[in-house]
Coordinates of C-alpha atoms and ligand atoms in Angstrom, one line a residue:
M8 CA 0.0 0.0 0.0
T9 CA 1.0 3.6 -0.1
I10 CA 1.1 5.3 3.3
A11 CA -2.1 7.2 4.1
Q12 CA -2.1 11.0 4.6
A13 CA -5.7 11.2 5.8
R14 CA -5.9 12.2 9.5
S15 CA -8.5 9.4 10.1
A16 CA -5.6 6.8 9.6
P17 CA -3.9 6.0 12.8
L18 CA -0.4 7.6 13.2
V19 CA 2.2 5.0 14.3
A20 CA 5.4 6.5 15.6
I21 CA 8.4 4.2 15.3
V22 CA 11.6 4.4 17.2
G23 CA 14.6 2.7 15.4
A24 CA 12.9 3.2 12.0
T25 CA 16.3 3.0 10.3
G26 CA 17.3 -0.1 12.2
T27 CA 16.4 -3.8 12.1
Q28 CA 13.4 -3.9 14.5
G29 CA 11.8 -0.6 13.6
G30 CA 12.4 -1.2 9.9
S31 CA 10.7 -4.6 10.1
V32 CA 7.7 -2.9 11.8
I33 CA 7.5 -0.4 8.9
K34 CA 7.7 -3.1 6.3
A35 CA 4.9 -5.0 7.9
L36 CA 2.6 -1.9 8.1
L37 CA 3.4 -1.1 4.5
E38 CA 2.2 -4.7 3.6
S39 CA -1.1 -4.1 5.3
D40 CA -4.2 -3.2 3.4
K41 CA -5.2 -1.1 6.4
P42 CA -4.3 2.6 6.2
Y43 CA -1.6 4.0 8.5
R44 CA 0.3 7.2 8.8
I45 CA 3.9 6.4 9.8
R46 CA 6.4 8.6 11.5
G47 CA 10.0 7.2 11.9
F48 CA 12.8 8.6 14.1
T49 CA 16.5 8.8 13.4
R50 CA 19.3 11.0 14.5
D51 CA 20.2 11.6 10.9
V52 CA 17.5 12.2 8.3
S53 CA 20.0 12.4 5.5
K54 CA 21.3 8.8 5.9
A55 CA 20.4 6.4 3.1
A56 CA 18.0 4.3 5.2
A57 CA 16.1 7.4 6.2
E58 CA 16.0 8.7 2.6
A59 CA 14.6 5.3 1.5
L60 CA 11.8 5.5 4.1
K61 CA 10.9 9.1 3.0
K62 CA 10.6 7.8 -0.5
Q63 CA 8.0 5.3 0.7
G64 CA 6.0 8.1 2.4
V65 CA 7.3 7.7 5.9
E66 CA 7.5 11.0 7.8
M67 CA 11.1 11.0 9.0
V68 CA 11.8 13.1 12.1
A69 CA 15.3 13.9 13.4
V70 CA 15.5 13.5 17.1
N71 CA 18.1 12.2 19.6
L72 CA 16.1 9.9 21.9
V73 CA 18.2 10.4 25.1
V74 CA 17.2 11.5 28.6
E75 CA 18.9 14.8 28.2
N76 CA 16.6 15.6 25.3
N77 CA 13.3 14.6 27.0
E78 CA 11.5 17.7 25.8
G79 CA 12.5 17.0 22.2
V80 CA 11.3 13.4 22.6
A81 CA 7.9 14.5 23.9
K82 CA 7.5 16.8 20.9
A83 CA 8.5 14.0 18.5
F84 CA 5.6 11.9 19.8
A85 CA 3.0 14.6 19.5
G86 CA -0.1 13.5 17.7
A87 CA 0.8 9.8 17.6
D88 CA -1.9 7.2 18.2
Y89 CA 0.5 4.3 18.8
V90 CA 4.2 4.1 19.4
F91 CA 6.7 1.3 18.8
L92 CA 9.7 1.6 21.2
V93 CA 13.1 -0.1 21.2
T94 CA 16.4 0.7 22.8
N95 CA 19.8 -0.3 21.5
F96 CA 21.9 -1.6 24.4
W97 CA 24.8 -2.6 22.1
E98 CA 25.4 0.9 21.0
H99 CA 26.6 2.0 24.5
M100 CA 26.4 -1.2 26.6
D101 CA 25.2 0.8 29.6
T102 CA 22.2 -0.9 31.3
T103 CA 21.3 2.2 33.5
R104 CA 21.2 4.3 30.4
E105 CA 19.1 1.7 28.5
S106 CA 16.5 1.5 31.3
S107 CA 16.4 5.2 31.8
E108 CA 15.9 5.8 28.1
G109 CA 13.2 3.1 27.8
K110 CA 11.3 4.7 30.7
M111 CA 11.7 8.2 29.3
L112 CA 10.2 6.9 26.0
I113 CA 7.2 5.6 27.9
D114 CA 6.7 8.9 29.8
A115 CA 6.9 10.8 26.5
A116 CA 4.4 8.5 24.8
K117 CA 2.0 8.9 27.8
A118 CA 2.4 12.7 27.7
A119 CA 1.5 12.6 24.0
G120 CA -1.7 10.8 24.9
V121 CA -1.1 7.7 22.8
K122 CA -3.7 4.9 22.8
G123 CA -1.1 2.1 23.0
I124 CA 2.6 1.4 23.4
I125 CA 4.4 -1.6 21.9
W126 CA 7.7 -2.2 23.6
S127 CA 10.5 -4.5 22.5
G128 CA 11.3 -6.0 25.9
L129 CA 13.1 -9.1 26.9
Q130 CA 12.7 -11.6 29.8
S131 CA 14.2 -11.1 33.2
P132 CA 16.8 -13.9 33.8
K133 CA 17.1 -12.5 37.3
N134 CA 13.5 -13.2 38.1
I135 CA 13.1 -16.4 36.1
S136 CA 16.2 -17.9 37.8
E137 CA 15.0 -16.6 41.2
G138 CA 18.1 -14.5 41.7
K139 CA 20.6 -17.1 40.6
I140 CA 21.6 -15.4 37.3
T141 CA 21.8 -11.7 37.8
R142 CA 24.3 -10.5 35.2
V143 CA 22.3 -10.6 32.0
V144 CA 22.0 -6.8 32.0
H145 CA 21.0 -6.6 28.3
F146 CA 17.9 -8.6 29.2
D147 CA 17.1 -7.4 32.8
G148 CA 17.4 -3.7 31.7
K149 CA 14.7 -4.2 29.2
A150 CA 12.6 -6.2 31.6
S151 CA 12.7 -3.3 34.1
V152 CA 11.3 -1.1 31.3
S153 CA 8.5 -3.6 30.7
E154 CA 7.6 -3.5 34.4
Y155 CA 7.5 0.3 34.3
G156 CA 5.3 0.3 31.2
R157 CA 2.8 -2.2 32.6
V158 CA 1.9 0.2 35.4
S159 CA 2.1 3.4 33.3
G160 CA -1.6 3.6 32.9
V161 CA -1.2 3.5 29.1
P162 CA -2.3 0.3 27.2
F163 CA 1.0 -1.6 27.0
V164 CA 2.2 -4.7 25.0
V165 CA 5.6 -6.3 25.0
V166 CA 6.7 -7.9 21.8
Q167 CA 10.0 -9.7 22.6
A168 CA 12.5 -10.4 19.9
G169 CA 13.8 -13.9 19.3
I170 CA 17.3 -14.7 18.4
Y171 CA 18.2 -12.9 15.1
A172 CA 18.9 -15.4 12.4
S173 CA 20.7 -12.5 10.7
S174 CA 23.4 -12.5 13.5
L175 CA 24.8 -15.6 11.7
L176 CA 25.4 -13.4 8.7
E177 CA 27.3 -10.6 10.4
P178 CA 31.0 -11.6 9.8
A179 CA 32.2 -10.1 13.1
I180 CA 29.7 -12.0 15.1
A181 CA 29.6 -15.1 12.9
R182 CA 33.3 -15.6 13.1
S183 CA 32.9 -16.1 16.8
M184 CA 30.0 -18.4 16.2
L185 CA 31.2 -20.5 13.2
E186 CA 34.7 -21.8 13.6
K187 CA 36.5 -23.0 10.5
Q188 CA 38.3 -26.3 11.0
P189 CA 41.6 -27.4 9.4
D190 CA 39.7 -29.8 7.1
G191 CA 37.6 -26.9 5.8
T192 CA 34.4 -27.8 7.7
Y193 CA 32.8 -25.5 10.3
V194 CA 31.8 -25.9 13.9
L195 CA 28.9 -24.0 15.4
P196 CA 30.0 -23.7 19.0
W197 CA 27.1 -22.6 21.2
A198 CA 26.9 -22.8 25.0
V199 CA 23.7 -24.8 25.1
R200 CA 22.7 -28.4 24.8
P201 CA 22.2 -29.7 21.2
S202 CA 18.5 -30.3 22.0
T203 CA 17.9 -26.6 23.2
I204 CA 15.1 -24.9 21.3
V205 CA 16.3 -21.8 19.6
P206 CA 13.5 -19.3 18.7
L207 CA 15.1 -18.0 15.6
I208 CA 13.6 -14.9 14.0
D209 CA 14.2 -13.5 10.5
M210 CA 13.9 -10.0 12.0
A211 CA 13.7 -7.9 8.8
N212 CA 11.0 -10.1 7.4
D213 CA 8.9 -11.3 10.4
Y214 CA 9.3 -9.3 13.6
G215 CA 7.0 -6.5 12.3
L216 CA 4.3 -9.1 11.5
Y217 CA 3.9 -9.6 15.2
V218 CA 3.7 -5.9 15.9
R219 CA 1.2 -5.4 13.1
A220 CA -1.0 -8.3 14.5
V221 CA -1.1 -6.5 17.8
L222 CA -2.1 -3.2 16.2
E223 CA -4.8 -4.9 14.1
R224 CA -6.6 -6.6 16.9
P225 CA -10.1 -5.2 17.3
V226 CA -9.1 -3.9 20.8
F227 CA -5.5 -3.0 21.7
P228 CA -4.5 -6.0 23.8
D229 CA -3.3 -4.2 27.0
G230 CA -1.0 -6.4 29.1
L231 CA -0.2 -8.9 26.4
D232 CA 3.3 -10.4 26.2
V233 CA 4.3 -11.7 22.8
Y234 CA 7.3 -14.1 22.2
T235 CA 8.4 -13.9 18.6
S236 CA 10.0 -16.6 16.4
S237 CA 10.0 -17.4 12.7
E238 CA 10.7 -21.0 13.5
N239 CA 11.8 -22.9 16.6
V240 CA 14.6 -25.3 15.8
T241 CA 17.0 -27.1 18.1
A242 CA 20.6 -25.9 18.2
E243 CA 21.7 -29.1 16.5
E244 CA 19.1 -28.8 13.8
M245 CA 20.2 -25.3 13.1
A246 CA 23.7 -26.5 12.3
R247 CA 22.2 -29.3 10.1
Q248 CA 20.1 -26.8 8.2
L249 CA 23.0 -24.4 7.7
S250 CA 24.9 -27.3 6.2
E251 CA 22.1 -28.3 3.9
G252 CA 21.3 -24.8 2.7
T253 CA 24.9 -23.6 2.2
G254 CA 26.6 -26.7 1.0
K255 CA 29.3 -26.2 3.8
K256 CA 29.6 -28.9 6.4
V257 CA 28.6 -27.4 9.8
T258 CA 28.6 -29.4 13.0
F259 CA 27.1 -28.3 16.3
K260 CA 29.4 -28.4 19.3
Q261 CA 28.4 -27.6 22.9
I262 CA 30.9 -25.4 24.6
T263 CA 30.9 -23.6 28.0
P264 CA 29.7 -20.0 28.4
E265 CA 33.4 -19.1 29.3
E266 CA 34.6 -20.6 26.1
F267 CA 32.0 -18.7 24.1
I268 CA 33.1 -15.3 25.3
K269 CA 36.8 -15.9 24.8
P270 CA 36.9 -14.9 21.1
L271 CA 34.7 -11.9 21.9
E272 CA 37.3 -10.7 24.4
T273 CA 39.8 -11.0 21.6
L274 CA 37.6 -9.0 19.4
G275 CA 37.6 -6.2 22.1
F276 CA 34.1 -6.6 23.6
P277 CA 34.2 -4.8 27.0
P278 CA 33.7 -6.8 30.3
V279 CA 30.1 -5.5 30.7
A280 CA 29.2 -7.2 27.4
T281 CA 31.1 -10.4 27.8
D282 CA 29.8 -10.8 31.4
S283 CA 26.2 -10.2 30.2
L284 CA 26.6 -12.7 27.4
Q285 CA 28.2 -15.3 29.6
G286 CA 25.2 -15.0 31.9
F287 CA 22.9 -15.1 28.9
W288 CA 24.2 -18.6 27.9
E289 CA 23.9 -19.9 31.5
Y290 CA 20.3 -18.6 31.5
F291 CA 19.4 -19.8 28.0
D292 CA 20.8 -23.3 28.7
E293 CA 19.0 -23.8 32.0
F294 CA 15.7 -21.9 31.5
G295 CA 15.3 -21.5 27.8
Y296 CA 15.5 -18.2 25.8
Y297 CA 11.9 -17.2 26.8
G298 CA 12.0 -18.8 30.2
G299 CA 9.6 -21.5 29.1
Q300 CA 7.0 -19.2 27.5
V301 CA 5.3 -20.3 24.3
T302 CA 6.1 -18.5 21.1
G303 CA 3.7 -17.3 18.4
L304 CA 0.6 -15.1 18.1
E305 CA -2.7 -15.8 16.4
G306 CA -3.6 -13.6 13.5
L307 CA -0.2 -13.1 11.7
A308 CA -1.0 -11.8 8.2
R309 CA 1.3 -14.3 6.5
P310 CA 3.5 -17.3 7.4
T311 CA 6.9 -16.5 8.9
R312 CA 10.0 -17.7 7.0
T313 CA 11.5 -21.0 8.0
F314 CA 15.2 -21.1 8.9
A315 CA 15.8 -23.3 5.8
E316 CA 14.2 -20.5 3.7
F317 CA 16.3 -17.9 5.4
V318 CA 19.5 -19.9 4.8
K319 CA 18.7 -20.5 1.2
G320 CA 17.7 -16.8 0.6
S321 CA 20.9 -15.3 2.2
D322 CA 24.3 -14.6 0.9
W323 CA 26.9 -16.5 3.0
S324 CA 29.9 -15.6 1.0
E325 CA 31.3 -13.2 3.7
V326 CA 30.8 -15.8 6.4
F327 CA 32.1 -19.0 5.0
V328 CA 35.5 -17.7 3.9
Ligands
LIG28 N1 20.7 -9.7 18.2 C1 19.7 -10.4 18.8 O1 19.6 -11.6 18.7 C2 18.7 -9.7 19.6 C3 17.6 -10.4 20.2 C4 16.7 -9.7 21.0 C5 16.8 -8.3 21.2 N2 17.9 -7.7 20.7 C6 18.0 -6.2 21.0 O2 17.8 -5.4 19.8 C7 18.2 -4.1 20.2 C8 18.7 -3.4 18.9 O3 17.6 -3.3 18.0 P1 17.9 -3.3 16.4 O4 18.5 -4.6 16.0 O5 16.7 -2.8 15.7 O6 19.1 -2.2 16.3 P2 19.8 -1.5 15.0 O7 19.5 -2.2 13.8 O8 21.2 -1.3 15.4 O9 19.1 -0.1 15.0 C9 19.2 0.8 16.1 C10 18.1 1.9 15.8 O10 18.0 2.7 17.0 C11 18.1 4.0 16.6 N3 18.7 4.8 17.7 C12 19.7 4.4 18.5 N4 20.0 5.3 19.4 C13 19.2 6.4 19.1 C14 19.1 7.7 19.6 N5 19.8 8.1 20.7 N6 18.1 8.5 19.1 C15 17.4 8.1 18.0 N7 17.5 6.9 17.5 C16 18.4 6.0 18.0 C17 19.0 4.0 15.4 O11 18.7 5.2 14.6 P3 19.8 6.1 13.9 O12 21.1 5.4 14.0 O13 19.3 6.2 12.4 O14 19.8 7.4 14.6 C18 18.5 2.8 14.6 O15 17.3 3.0 13.9 C19 19.3 -4.2 21.2 O16 18.9 -3.6 22.4 C20 19.4 -5.8 21.5 O17 19.6 -6.1 22.8 C21 18.8 -8.3 19.9

């Protein structure tokens, strides 16, 4: 569809519009036959991703979504009916900053009088493990924002992101995930049991479908928690499908969380990140990525992409080198 300009169409304001999650939400709304006005945020409206969105009719607004600019943030949300909120922990790796910014975004949306907030939260390993695993700050920071949103008085839905299938395509990350062996085959060394269920999501293609399904319910489903996935596969099956789709031999190997973070330390990841990731693997192996919650949502507008389809449709030339 083309984006609606009529004021009767709901205005959806999207944080992270130029990024993976926000971009996926915009793609899904553009696919809808329902009319939407879409406002996207970026710090730089001249960047290619912002220009491309403008060409599709998205109103792109330049704003720095930081606590120091809370007045600017409130103005940016003015007139919105719904907002999609996400924070990017990995840009600064500061959990206090991530939770303050998430809460500030909720306050700004509330002040703007929106009818509903959709927040990209994650589980709380600290709560799920009953205090045993406390260092997964890139999850617990987001979980604290979810708690804040649930009592904000504004209808609030959390749409949690599964594990990005696309992470396997990013050479810097993939090289720590896919180890080339002397015989030319590859090992996928993850710190979980081979039978662990991995809720893989093709973010660009499928995450927005879940957000769209929430927006297109007859009544905004206040209090709903959504656990996204394109397909749930076991860790071992993931390696098998990678082999089948790429023609490279990939074997799954269970390693320890300590072993997993070693190459990241070499790549220069700071202790806050490696510590959080180490705790993540401990949590994931013992409790599951979503802490045992069921993935999926009724009413998705089209089927999600299987991992096999993702593998076949992706260019792996930079990864298997
Ligand atoms: N990788 C995984 O498996 C996984 C799984 C679940 C959750 N996550 C979470 O996903 C989050 C990242 O989301 P993503 O993948 O969509 O990130 P991304 O592709 O890197 O995009 C980040 C977006 O945030 C915007 N942004 C960041 N800081 C901003 C600021 N100060 N003001 C305005 N806009 C700002 C960027 O806009 P501009 O740069 O254009 O300004 C960009 O659009 C992380 O918090 C991570 O923990 C990741």
